[in-house]
């Protein structure tokens, strides 16, 4: 099942320069939420967890220098039993280790170039993007001012007889941003006409960068990560949760609708087939 969430990655196999440019989208306010990353791609993911490249860049070493790529998945004893959602052989929870953040970044890089495997420079593109996204993701999640960003991961539950490395345990990821609606707004980025005298602000959640490993699709990973994100948004005081999905992405539209999302009716805005559509859910 091909999923599509926010950020609007576009396949750019032949243009390495596209890594440094933000995709132009109709809702420009999204870029203020995620200024250093372009989010999820057109498909859920393609990686089979066979290999993850070690970061090579010398310019992006803020967080990557201390990564341990043979680090084992966290044992059940050290995990928070309340702040997680177990389903089948997986669980959804907040990322805790730098290696989990790196794996999430690599999944997003795999998503970006899923249909470009024959490109001779594909591994260089993915490595560069993963390094940039990893460092940007760490900065966003550490930020103390403005929107709060949380990286949520889906991981394989611990096997009593087999302990996997973090790189082979993480099978899905998404970002949850908690922000505040401006006075008079019903959704982020709405243009409010006329004076607004209400001083009450409301919190909202915004879901971005949803992707799931190819080997773990159709096992409820995306759906349960969404349930966990919605629960987390509600716990953080969010009244609504938003997500962008392209109108021509049927599987993603169906997934979000099953979870409970509805289309935001935006006056005087006609969306083309390739433009993102804003959906919301009341938390």
Coordinates of C-alpha atoms in Angstrom, one line a residue:
X1 CA 0.0 0.0 0.0
X2 CA 1.5 3.3 -1.0
X3 CA 1.1 6.0 1.6
X4 CA 1.6 9.7 1.4
X5 CA 1.7 12.2 4.2
X6 CA 3.2 15.7 4.6
X7 CA 6.3 17.2 3.4
X8 CA 5.8 16.3 -0.2
X9 CA 9.1 14.6 -1.2
X10 CA 9.3 14.2 -5.0
X11 CA 11.4 11.7 -6.8
X12 CA 14.5 13.5 -8.1
X13 CA 16.8 10.8 -9.2
X14 CA 18.7 12.9 -11.7
X15 CA 19.1 16.1 -9.6
X16 CA 21.2 16.0 -6.6
X17 CA 20.7 19.8 -6.3
X18 CA 17.1 19.2 -5.3
X19 CA 18.2 18.0 -1.9
X20 CA 18.9 21.6 -0.9
X21 CA 15.7 23.1 -2.2
X22 CA 12.3 23.0 -0.5
X23 CA 9.4 21.7 -2.5
X24 CA 6.9 24.4 -3.3
X25 CA 3.5 23.5 -1.9
X26 CA 0.2 25.3 -1.6
X27 CA 0.3 25.5 2.2
X28 CA 3.5 27.5 2.7
X29 CA 3.0 27.5 6.5
X30 CA 4.2 23.9 6.6
X31 CA 7.8 24.9 5.8
X32 CA 7.9 26.9 9.1
X33 CA 7.0 23.7 10.9
X34 CA 9.7 21.7 9.2
X35 CA 12.3 24.1 7.7
X36 CA 15.1 21.6 7.2
X37 CA 13.2 18.6 5.9
X38 CA 10.8 17.8 3.0
X39 CA 9.0 15.1 4.9
X40 CA 7.6 11.9 3.5
X41 CA 7.5 10.6 0.0
X42 CA 5.0 9.1 -2.4
X43 CA 5.3 5.6 -1.1
X44 CA 5.5 4.0 2.2
X45 CA 9.1 2.7 2.0
X46 CA 11.3 0.3 0.1
X47 CA 14.1 -0.7 2.5
X48 CA 14.4 -4.4 3.5
X49 CA 16.8 -3.6 6.5
X50 CA 19.7 -5.3 4.8
X51 CA 22.1 -2.5 5.1
X52 CA 22.3 1.1 6.4
X53 CA 25.2 3.3 5.3
X54 CA 27.3 5.0 8.0
X55 CA 27.2 8.8 7.7
X56 CA 30.3 10.0 5.8
X57 CA 29.7 13.8 5.7
X58 CA 32.2 16.0 7.5
X59 CA 29.9 19.0 7.4
X60 CA 27.0 17.4 9.3
X61 CA 28.6 15.8 12.3
X62 CA 26.6 17.4 15.1
X63 CA 24.9 14.2 16.1
X64 CA 26.2 11.5 13.8
X65 CA 29.6 11.2 15.3
X66 CA 28.6 9.1 18.3
X67 CA 26.3 6.6 16.5
X68 CA 26.8 3.0 17.3
X69 CA 25.5 0.9 14.4
X70 CA 25.8 -2.4 16.2
X71 CA 23.7 -1.1 19.2
X72 CA 21.0 -3.6 20.3
X73 CA 17.4 -2.7 20.5
X74 CA 16.2 -1.5 24.0
X75 CA 15.1 -4.2 26.3
X76 CA 11.6 -4.3 27.6
X77 CA 12.7 -3.5 31.1
X78 CA 13.9 0.0 30.3
X79 CA 10.9 1.1 28.2
X80 CA 8.0 3.1 29.5
X81 CA 5.1 0.6 29.6
X82 CA 2.5 3.4 29.6
X83 CA 3.8 5.6 26.8
X84 CA 3.6 3.0 24.0
X85 CA 1.1 1.1 21.9
X86 CA 1.6 -2.6 21.3
X87 CA 0.1 -4.3 18.3
X88 CA 1.0 -7.7 17.0
X89 CA 4.8 -8.1 16.9
X90 CA 5.3 -4.4 17.0
X91 CA 5.0 -1.4 19.2
X92 CA 4.7 2.4 18.6
X93 CA 6.5 4.8 20.9
X94 CA 8.7 7.9 20.9
X95 CA 12.2 7.5 19.5
X96 CA 14.7 7.4 22.4
X97 CA 18.1 6.6 20.9
X98 CA 20.1 8.5 18.3
X99 CA 20.3 5.3 16.3
X100 CA 16.5 5.3 16.1
X101 CA 16.5 8.8 14.8
X102 CA 19.1 7.8 12.2
X103 CA 17.1 4.8 11.1
X104 CA 14.0 7.1 10.8
X105 CA 16.0 9.5 8.6
X106 CA 17.2 6.6 6.4
X107 CA 13.7 5.3 6.0
X108 CA 12.7 8.7 4.7
X109 CA 15.7 8.7 2.3
X110 CA 14.6 5.3 1.0
X111 CA 11.1 6.6 0.5
X112 CA 12.4 9.6 -1.5
X113 CA 14.2 7.4 -4.1
X114 CA 12.1 4.2 -3.9
X115 CA 11.5 4.2 -7.7
X116 CA 15.0 5.2 -8.7
X117 CA 17.1 2.1 -7.8
X118 CA 18.8 2.0 -11.2
X119 CA 20.4 5.4 -10.8
X120 CA 24.2 4.9 -10.3
X121 CA 24.4 7.7 -7.7
X122 CA 21.3 6.6 -5.7
X123 CA 23.2 5.6 -2.6
X124 CA 25.0 8.9 -2.5
X125 CA 21.7 10.8 -2.8
X126 CA 20.2 8.7 0.0
X127 CA 23.1 9.0 2.3
X128 CA 23.3 12.8 1.9
X129 CA 19.6 13.2 2.4
X130 CA 19.6 10.9 5.5
X131 CA 22.5 12.9 7.1
X132 CA 20.6 16.1 6.5
X133 CA 17.3 14.8 7.8
X134 CA 18.9 13.1 10.8
X135 CA 20.5 16.3 12.0
X136 CA 17.4 18.4 11.2
X137 CA 15.2 15.9 13.0
X138 CA 17.4 16.0 16.1
X139 CA 17.4 19.8 16.1
X140 CA 13.6 19.9 15.8
X141 CA 13.0 17.5 18.6
X142 CA 15.4 19.3 20.9
X143 CA 14.0 22.7 20.2
X144 CA 12.6 24.4 23.3
X145 CA 10.8 27.3 21.6
X146 CA 7.9 27.2 19.1
X147 CA 6.3 24.0 17.9
X148 CA 7.2 20.9 19.7
X149 CA 8.3 18.0 17.5
X150 CA 8.3 14.3 18.5
X151 CA 9.7 11.5 16.3
X152 CA 7.5 8.4 16.7
X153 CA 8.8 5.0 15.6
X154 CA 7.3 1.6 15.2
X155 CA 9.7 -1.1 16.4
X156 CA 9.7 -4.9 16.6
X157 CA 8.9 -6.1 20.1
X158 CA 11.7 -7.8 21.9
X159 CA 12.2 -11.5 21.3
X160 CA 13.3 -13.4 24.4
X161 CA 15.7 -15.5 22.4
X162 CA 16.8 -13.0 19.7
X163 CA 18.0 -9.4 20.3
X164 CA 18.1 -7.3 17.1
X165 CA 20.1 -4.2 16.5
X166 CA 18.2 -0.9 16.5
X167 CA 18.7 -0.7 12.7
X168 CA 16.8 -3.9 12.2
X169 CA 14.1 -3.2 14.8
X170 CA 12.7 0.1 13.5
X171 CA 10.1 -0.5 10.8
X172 CA 8.2 2.8 10.6
X173 CA 8.3 6.4 11.6
X174 CA 6.3 9.6 11.6
X175 CA 6.7 13.1 13.1
X176 CA 4.1 14.7 15.4
X177 CA 4.2 18.5 15.7
X178 CA 2.3 20.3 18.5
X179 CA 1.6 23.9 17.6
X180 CA -0.9 26.7 18.4
X181 CA -3.6 28.0 16.1
X182 CA -3.5 31.8 15.7
X183 CA -6.4 33.8 16.9
X184 CA -9.5 33.0 14.8
X185 CA -7.9 30.1 12.8
X186 CA -9.8 26.8 12.4
X187 CA -6.7 25.2 10.7
X188 CA -3.0 26.2 10.4
X189 CA -2.4 28.8 7.8
X190 CA -6.0 29.9 7.4
X191 CA -6.5 33.5 6.4
X192 CA -8.8 35.2 8.9
X193 CA -10.8 38.1 7.4
X194 CA -11.7 41.0 9.7
X195 CA -10.7 41.7 13.3
X196 CA -10.6 38.9 15.8
X197 CA -11.3 39.7 19.4
X198 CA -11.0 36.3 20.9
X199 CA -7.7 35.9 22.8
X200 CA -8.0 32.1 23.4
X201 CA -5.5 30.0 21.5
X202 CA -6.0 26.3 20.9
X203 CA -3.4 23.6 20.4
X204 CA -3.3 21.3 17.4
X205 CA -1.3 18.3 16.3
X206 CA 0.3 17.9 12.8
X207 CA 1.4 14.6 11.4
X208 CA 4.3 14.4 8.9
X209 CA 6.8 12.1 7.4
X210 CA 4.8 8.9 7.7
X211 CA 6.6 5.9 6.2
X212 CA 6.7 2.1 6.8
X213 CA 9.3 -0.5 5.7
X214 CA 8.3 -2.6 2.7
X215 CA 8.9 -5.8 4.7
X216 CA 6.4 -4.6 7.3
X217 CA 3.6 -3.3 5.2
X218 CA 0.0 -4.4 5.5
X219 CA 0.5 -5.4 9.2
X220 CA -1.2 -2.4 10.7
X221 CA 2.0 -0.4 11.3
X222 CA 0.9 2.9 9.7
X223 CA -2.5 2.7 11.3
X224 CA -1.3 2.0 14.8
X225 CA 1.4 4.7 14.6
X226 CA -1.4 7.1 13.7
X227 CA -3.4 6.0 16.7
X228 CA -0.4 6.5 18.9
X229 CA 0.3 9.9 17.5
X230 CA -3.4 11.0 17.9
X231 CA -3.3 9.8 21.5
X232 CA -0.1 11.7 22.1
X233 CA -1.5 14.8 20.6
X234 CA -4.5 14.6 22.8
X235 CA -2.3 14.1 25.9
X236 CA -0.5 17.3 24.9
X237 CA -3.7 19.3 24.8
X238 CA -4.4 19.2 21.0
X239 CA -8.0 19.7 20.0
X240 CA -7.5 18.8 16.4
X241 CA -4.9 16.8 14.4
X242 CA -4.0 17.7 10.8
X243 CA -2.3 16.0 7.9
X244 CA -1.7 16.7 4.3
X245 CA -2.4 14.0 1.6
X246 CA -2.4 14.3 -2.1
X247 CA -5.9 13.9 -3.6
X248 CA -4.6 11.3 -6.1
X249 CA -3.2 9.0 -3.4
X250 CA -6.2 6.7 -2.9
X251 CA -4.6 4.3 -0.4
X252 CA -3.5 7.1 1.9
X253 CA -6.8 8.8 1.7
X254 CA -8.6 5.6 2.7
X255 CA -6.2 5.0 5.6
X256 CA -6.7 8.4 7.1
X257 CA -10.4 8.2 6.6
X258 CA -10.6 4.9 8.4
X259 CA -8.7 6.4 11.3
X260 CA -11.3 9.2 11.4
X261 CA -9.8 12.1 9.4
X262 CA -12.1 14.4 7.4
X263 CA -11.3 16.8 4.6
X264 CA -11.0 20.5 5.6
X265 CA -13.3 22.5 3.4
X266 CA -11.3 25.5 2.3
X267 CA -13.4 28.3 0.7
X268 CA -12.5 29.4 -2.8
X269 CA -9.6 26.9 -3.2
X270 CA -9.7 24.4 -6.0
X271 CA -7.1 21.6 -5.6
X272 CA -5.6 20.0 -8.6
X273 CA -5.0 16.3 -8.6
X274 CA -1.3 16.7 -7.7
X275 CA -1.8 19.2 -4.9
X276 CA -2.0 18.3 -1.2
X277 CA -5.3 18.1 0.5
X278 CA -5.6 19.1 4.2
X279 CA -7.4 16.5 6.5
X280 CA -8.2 16.9 10.2
X281 CA -9.4 14.8 13.1
X282 CA -11.0 16.1 16.3
X283 CA -8.8 14.8 19.2

